Coordinates of C-alpha atoms (C1' of nucleotides) in Angstrom, one line a residue:
Chain A
X21 CA -17.0 18.3 3.7
X22 CA -18.4 15.4 5.8
X23 CA -21.7 16.7 4.9
X24 CA -21.1 16.1 1.3
X25 CA -19.8 12.8 2.2
X26 CA -23.1 12.0 4.0
X27 CA -25.5 13.3 1.2
X28 CA -23.0 11.4 -1.6
X29 CA -23.7 8.2 0.2
X30 CA -27.0 8.2 0.9
X31 CA -27.9 9.3 -2.6
X32 CA -26.4 6.5 -4.2
X33 CA -28.4 4.1 -1.8
X34 CA -25.5 3.3 0.8
X35 CA -25.6 4.0 4.5
X36 CA -23.7 6.7 6.3
X37 CA -21.8 5.0 9.1
X38 CA -19.8 6.4 11.4
X39 CA -16.7 4.0 10.0
X40 CA -17.2 5.1 6.5
X41 CA -17.1 9.0 7.7
X42 CA -14.2 8.5 9.7
X43 CA -12.3 6.6 6.9
X44 CA -12.8 9.4 4.8
X45 CA -12.1 12.2 7.2
X46 CA -8.7 10.4 7.7
X47 CA -8.1 10.2 3.9
X48 CA -9.0 13.9 3.4
X49 CA -7.1 15.3 6.5
X50 CA -3.8 13.7 4.9
X51 CA -1.4 14.4 2.2
X52 CA 0.5 11.2 3.0
X53 CA -1.6 9.1 0.7
X54 CA -1.9 6.1 3.2
X55 CA -2.5 2.8 2.4
X56 CA -5.3 0.8 4.0
X57 CA -3.3 -0.5 6.7
X58 CA -1.9 3.1 7.7
X59 CA -5.7 4.4 7.7
X60 CA -6.7 1.0 10.2
X61 CA -3.8 1.6 12.3
X62 CA -4.6 5.6 12.6
X63 CA -8.2 4.7 13.4
X64 CA -7.4 2.1 15.7
X65 CA -7.5 4.5 19.0
X66 CA -10.9 5.6 18.0
X67 CA -12.4 2.4 16.6
X68 CA -10.7 -0.1 18.3
X69 CA -13.1 -2.8 16.9
X70 CA -12.9 -1.8 13.2
X71 CA -11.6 -4.2 11.1
X72 CA -9.2 -3.9 8.0
X73 CA -11.9 -5.3 5.9
X74 CA -14.1 -2.9 6.5
X75 CA -11.3 -0.3 5.6
X76 CA -11.4 -2.3 1.9
X77 CA -14.6 -2.2 1.6
X78 CA -15.5 1.3 2.5
X79 CA -12.2 2.2 -0.1
X80 CA -14.5 0.5 -2.6
X81 CA -17.3 2.7 -2.0
X82 CA -15.3 5.9 -2.0
X83 CA -14.0 4.9 -5.2
X84 CA -17.1 4.2 -6.6
X85 CA -18.4 7.5 -5.4
X86 CA -15.1 9.3 -6.8
X87 CA -14.3 10.5 -3.7
X88 CA -10.6 8.9 -3.8
X89 CA -8.2 7.8 -6.3
X90 CA -6.0 4.7 -6.3
X91 CA -2.5 5.0 -6.5
X92 CA 0.3 2.3 -7.8
X93 CA 3.5 3.6 -6.9
X94 CA 5.2 0.2 -7.2
X95 CA 5.2 -0.8 -3.6
X96 CA 3.4 -4.1 -2.4
X97 CA 0.4 -2.2 -1.4
X98 CA -2.2 0.4 -2.8
X99 CA -2.5 3.7 -2.1
X100 CA -5.2 6.1 -1.3
X101 CA -5.8 10.2 -2.3
X102 CA -8.7 11.8 -1.2
X103 CA -7.5 14.6 -4.0
X104 CA -9.1 13.2 -7.2
X105 CA -7.7 15.6 -9.4
X106 CA -5.2 14.4 -11.7
X107 CA -2.0 15.0 -10.5
X108 CA 1.3 13.6 -10.7
X109 CA 2.9 12.0 -7.6
X110 CA 6.5 11.3 -6.6
X111 CA 7.8 8.5 -4.3
X112 CA 11.1 8.8 -2.5
X113 CA 13.3 6.0 -3.2
X114 CA 15.1 6.3 0.2
X115 CA 12.0 6.7 2.8
X116 CA 9.2 5.5 0.7
X117 CA 6.8 9.1 1.1
X118 CA 4.6 9.7 -1.4
X119 CA 4.1 13.2 -2.3
X120 CA 1.6 15.4 -4.7
X121 CA 3.3 16.9 -7.4
X122 CA 1.6 20.5 -8.1
X123 CA 2.1 23.2 -10.4
X124 CA 2.9 20.9 -13.6
X125 CA 0.7 21.3 -16.7
X126 CA 0.3 17.9 -18.3
X127 CA -2.2 18.8 -20.7
X128 CA 0.4 19.4 -23.4
X129 CA 1.7 16.3 -22.8
X130 CA -1.5 14.4 -22.8
X131 CA -2.5 15.9 -25.8
X132 CA 0.8 14.8 -27.6
X133 CA 0.2 11.1 -26.5
X134 CA -3.5 10.9 -27.5
X135 CA -2.3 12.0 -31.3
X136 CA 0.1 9.4 -31.3
X137 CA -2.1 6.5 -30.4
X138 CA -5.3 4.9 -31.8
X139 CA -6.4 4.4 -28.3
X140 CA -9.3 6.4 -26.9
X141 CA -7.8 7.9 -23.6
X142 CA -9.8 7.9 -20.4
X143 CA -6.8 8.8 -17.7
X144 CA -3.5 8.6 -17.0
X145 CA -1.3 8.4 -13.9
X146 CA 2.2 9.6 -13.9
X147 CA 4.5 8.2 -11.2
X148 CA 8.1 10.0 -10.5
X149 CA 10.5 8.4 -8.4
X150 CA 13.3 9.9 -6.7
X151 CA 14.9 11.1 -3.5
X152 CA 13.3 13.5 -1.0
X153 CA 14.8 16.5 0.2
X154 CA 15.2 14.8 3.9
X155 CA 16.6 11.9 2.3
X156 CA 19.1 13.2 0.2
X157 CA 20.7 15.2 3.4
X158 CA 20.7 11.6 4.9
X159 CA 22.6 10.5 2.1
X160 CA 25.1 13.0 1.8
X161 CA 26.1 13.1 5.4
X162 CA 26.5 9.4 5.3
X163 CA 29.2 9.5 2.5
Chain B
X1 CA 21.3 -10.8 -28.2
X2 CA 21.4 -13.9 -26.5
X3 CA 25.1 -14.1 -26.8
X4 CA 24.6 -10.5 -25.2
X5 CA 22.7 -12.1 -22.0
X6 CA 25.1 -14.7 -22.0
X7 CA 27.8 -12.7 -21.7
X8 CA 26.0 -10.3 -19.0
X9 CA 25.2 -12.8 -17.1
X10 CA 28.8 -14.3 -16.7
X11 CA 30.3 -11.2 -16.3
X12 CA 28.2 -10.4 -13.0
X13 CA 29.0 -14.2 -11.8
X14 CA 25.7 -15.8 -12.5
X15 CA 25.0 -18.9 -13.9
X16 CA 23.9 -19.4 -17.8
X17 CA 21.0 -21.9 -17.6
X18 CA 18.8 -22.4 -20.6
X19 CA 15.8 -21.8 -18.0
X20 CA 17.4 -18.0 -17.6
X21 CA 17.9 -18.0 -21.5
X22 CA 14.6 -19.0 -22.4
X23 CA 12.7 -16.6 -20.1
X24 CA 14.6 -13.4 -21.5
X25 CA 14.3 -14.6 -25.0
X26 CA 10.5 -15.1 -24.4
X27 CA 10.3 -11.2 -23.0
X28 CA 12.6 -10.0 -25.8
X29 CA 10.3 -11.8 -28.5
X30 CA 7.2 -10.1 -27.7
X31 CA 5.4 -6.5 -27.1
X32 CA 2.6 -7.8 -25.2
X33 CA 4.4 -6.9 -21.3
X34 CA 3.5 -10.4 -20.0
X35 CA 3.1 -11.1 -16.3
X36 CA 5.3 -13.8 -14.5
X37 CA 2.6 -16.5 -15.0
X38 CA 2.0 -15.3 -18.8
X39 CA 5.6 -16.4 -18.9
X40 CA 5.6 -19.2 -17.2
X41 CA 2.5 -20.5 -19.2
X42 CA 4.4 -19.7 -22.8
X43 CA 7.4 -21.9 -21.7
X44 CA 5.6 -24.8 -20.2
X45 CA 5.7 -26.7 -23.6
X46 CA 9.3 -26.2 -23.7
X47 CA 10.4 -26.5 -20.1
X48 CA 7.5 -28.5 -18.5
X49 CA 9.5 -28.8 -15.2
X50 CA 10.0 -25.5 -14.7
X51 CA 8.6 -23.4 -11.8
X52 CA 6.9 -20.1 -11.3
X53 CA 9.6 -19.8 -8.8
X54 CA 12.4 -19.9 -11.5
X55 CA 10.6 -17.0 -13.3
X56 CA 10.3 -14.8 -10.5
X57 CA 13.9 -15.2 -9.6
X58 CA 15.1 -14.9 -13.1
X59 CA 13.2 -11.9 -13.4
X60 CA 14.8 -10.2 -10.4
X61 CA 18.4 -11.1 -12.2
X62 CA 17.4 -9.5 -15.3
X63 CA 16.2 -6.4 -13.5
X64 CA 19.4 -6.0 -11.8
X65 CA 21.3 -6.4 -15.3
X66 CA 19.0 -3.7 -16.8
X67 CA 17.5 -6.4 -19.3
X68 CA 13.9 -6.0 -18.3
X69 CA 11.9 -2.9 -16.9
X70 CA 8.9 -3.4 -14.2
X71 CA 5.4 -2.5 -15.0
X72 CA 2.9 -1.4 -12.4
X73 CA -0.4 -0.7 -14.5
X74 CA -2.7 -1.3 -12.1
X75 CA -3.7 -4.7 -11.7
X76 CA -3.1 -7.6 -9.2
X77 CA 0.3 -8.6 -10.9
X78 CA 3.6 -6.8 -12.2
X79 CA 4.1 -7.1 -16.1
X80 CA 7.5 -6.7 -17.6
X81 CA 9.1 -5.4 -20.3
X82 CA 12.3 -6.4 -22.3
X83 CA 12.4 -2.9 -23.7
X84 CA 14.3 -0.8 -21.2
X85 CA 14.1 2.7 -22.7
X86 CA 11.5 5.0 -21.1
X87 CA 8.5 4.7 -22.8
X88 CA 5.0 5.3 -21.6
X89 CA 2.3 2.8 -21.6
X90 CA -1.2 2.4 -22.1
X91 CA -3.7 -0.1 -21.1
X92 CA -6.7 -1.2 -22.4
X93 CA -10.1 -1.1 -19.5
X94 CA -11.4 -3.6 -22.1
X95 CA -9.4 -6.3 -22.7
X96 CA -6.3 -5.4 -20.3
X97 CA -3.7 -5.7 -23.3
X98 CA -0.6 -3.2 -22.3
X99 CA 1.1 -1.6 -25.3
X100 CA 3.9 0.8 -26.0
X101 CA 3.5 4.3 -26.5
X102 CA 6.3 5.3 -29.4
X103 CA 6.8 8.9 -30.8
X104 CA 6.2 10.6 -27.7
X105 CA 9.0 13.2 -26.5
X106 CA 8.6 13.3 -22.7
X107 CA 11.8 15.4 -21.9
X108 CA 9.8 18.7 -21.6
X109 CA 7.5 17.3 -19.2
X110 CA 9.7 15.8 -17.0
X111 CA 12.0 19.0 -17.1
X112 CA 9.1 21.0 -15.9
X113 CA 8.4 18.5 -13.1
X114 CA 11.9 18.6 -12.1
X115 CA 12.2 22.1 -11.9
X116 CA 8.7 22.1 -9.7
X117 CA 10.2 19.8 -7.1
X118 CA 12.7 19.6 -4.7
X119 CA 13.1 15.9 -5.3
X120 CA 15.9 14.6 -6.9
X121 CA 14.2 12.8 -9.9
X122 CA 15.8 9.5 -10.9
X123 CA 12.9 7.9 -13.0
X124 CA 9.5 7.7 -13.7
X125 CA 6.6 5.6 -15.1
X126 CA 3.5 7.0 -17.2
X127 CA 0.4 5.1 -17.6
X128 CA -2.4 5.6 -19.5
X129 CA -5.4 4.1 -19.6
X130 CA -8.2 3.7 -22.1
X131 CA -9.7 1.4 -24.7
X132 CA -7.9 -0.1 -27.6
X133 CA -9.1 -0.1 -31.3
X134 CA -10.5 -3.4 -31.3
X135 CA -12.5 -3.1 -27.9
X136 CA -13.8 0.4 -29.3
X137 CA -15.4 -1.3 -32.2
X138 CA -17.0 -4.1 -29.9
X139 CA -18.5 -1.6 -27.8
X140 CA -19.9 0.2 -30.8
X141 CA -21.5 -3.0 -32.1
X142 CA -23.2 -3.7 -28.9
X143 CA -24.8 -0.5 -28.0
Chain C
dA30 C1' -38.9 -4.2 9.8
dT31 C1' -36.1 -4.2 6.2
dT32 C1' -32.1 -4.2 4.1
dG33 C1' -27.1 -3.0 4.3
dT34 C1' -22.9 -2.9 7.1
dT35 C1' -20.1 -4.6 10.3
dG36 C1' -16.1 -7.6 11.9
dC37 C1' -14.5 -11.8 12.3
dA38 C1' -12.1 -15.7 10.3
dA39 C1' -11.2 -18.0 6.4
dA40 C1' -10.3 -17.7 1.2
dC41 C1' -7.5 -16.3 -2.1
dT42 C1' -3.6 -14.8 -5.1
dA43 C1' 0.9 -12.6 -6.5
dT44 C1' 5.4 -13.4 -4.8
dT45 C1' 9.3 -14.7 -1.8
dT46 C1' 11.7 -18.4 0.6
dG47 C1' 13.8 -22.9 2.6
dC48 C1' 16.0 -26.5 1.2
dA49 C1' 17.4 -30.8 -0.8
dA50 C1' 18.6 -32.7 -5.6
dG51 C1' 21.0 -31.2 -9.7
dG52 C1' 23.8 -28.8 -13.2
dC53 C1' 27.4 -25.1 -14.6
dG54 C1' 32.0 -23.4 -14.4
Chain D
dC13 C1' 34.6 -30.5 -7.4
dG14 C1' 32.3 -26.4 -5.4
dC15 C1' 29.2 -23.1 -5.6
dC16 C1' 25.1 -21.5 -7.8
dT17 C1' 20.4 -22.9 -9.4
dT18 C1' 16.6 -25.5 -9.9
dG19 C1' 12.1 -27.0 -8.6
dC20 C1' 8.8 -28.2 -4.9
dA21 C1' 6.5 -27.0 -1.2
dA22 C1' 5.6 -24.0 2.6
dA23 C1' 5.6 -19.2 4.2
dT24 C1' 4.1 -14.4 3.5
dA25 C1' 1.6 -10.3 2.7
dG26 C1' -1.8 -7.5 0.6
dT27 C1' -6.7 -8.1 -0.4
dT28 C1' -11.1 -10.3 -0.9
dT29 C1' -15.1 -13.0 0.4
dG30 C1' -18.7 -15.6 3.4
dC31 C1' -21.6 -14.9 7.2
dA32 C1' -24.1 -14.3 11.7
dA33 C1' -24.9 -10.3 14.6
dC34 C1' -25.9 -5.3 14.4
dA35 C1' -27.1 -0.7 13.0
dA36 C1' -29.6 3.0 9.7
dT37 C1' -33.2 4.3 7.4

DNA sequence: ATTGTTGCAAACTATTTGCAAGGCG
DNA sequence: CGCCTTGCAAATAGTTTGCAACAAT
């Protein structure tokens, strides 16, 4: 995996630095769809001198290399996903967590949209909003 | 229409002010999904003393009254839509315009997602990205 | 050695908030 | 008249940028 990133970076003329590898690894190792700040906080213990700016700059490059995709779940900050397959996401209105939605076939839906519009479609993002199992229980307990 | 907003505002204990009516009217009169700043600029000639803060505060209220929905098309700013039915949107990667996608039935797709997740779903947003007809032509002309 | 990268601080932008003056009910 | 709203300015938060010191190739 990391070898892959190393090669990809070098091939595109980017230098391979420990910070870049660490940021990508952090993203690849989680399904939590962290924000820039969450990545920064997670790496603080290991890279105490690393700045938030470096996180942003690196994400910019990873985006260019198609190693991360950007999510815009309607919060104040962006979230990032090292899984670049185009899958829907769901955000919990209770705790704010963002999960993947696998096992959903959106191709029919996309085909339908494509036939209805005179746009040339290049991509899409599907965001669902609801309550995660844990927050459902808490709400039930309160009432 | 405006009578409707007036009534809704009063019923919920909000005061009816010319600014609020103007902001809602501006939103209801367009399909361009303007940002707060676009609304502000459009109303500048008519309400030269109105501030951006008022636009934001009013939108907050309209949101509460379910008179507008918020779009998060992946730009730096939010966009607003007085059409509160849940329809997909498409943004042109060329010129940035945002259009509605009508005539698309997403109920099957939503049902499928609903059955695949243990979230309790409350809503969703579908964003498509592509090239609008006008930008397609321009790109073709350049190449 | 060269060129890109880091990390700090400052800049920037969208949005929110505090508050005094003003307007709606 | 009382309370809500406006509009200004300042605050806030996320992200971006400039630049000198530094590191990868």
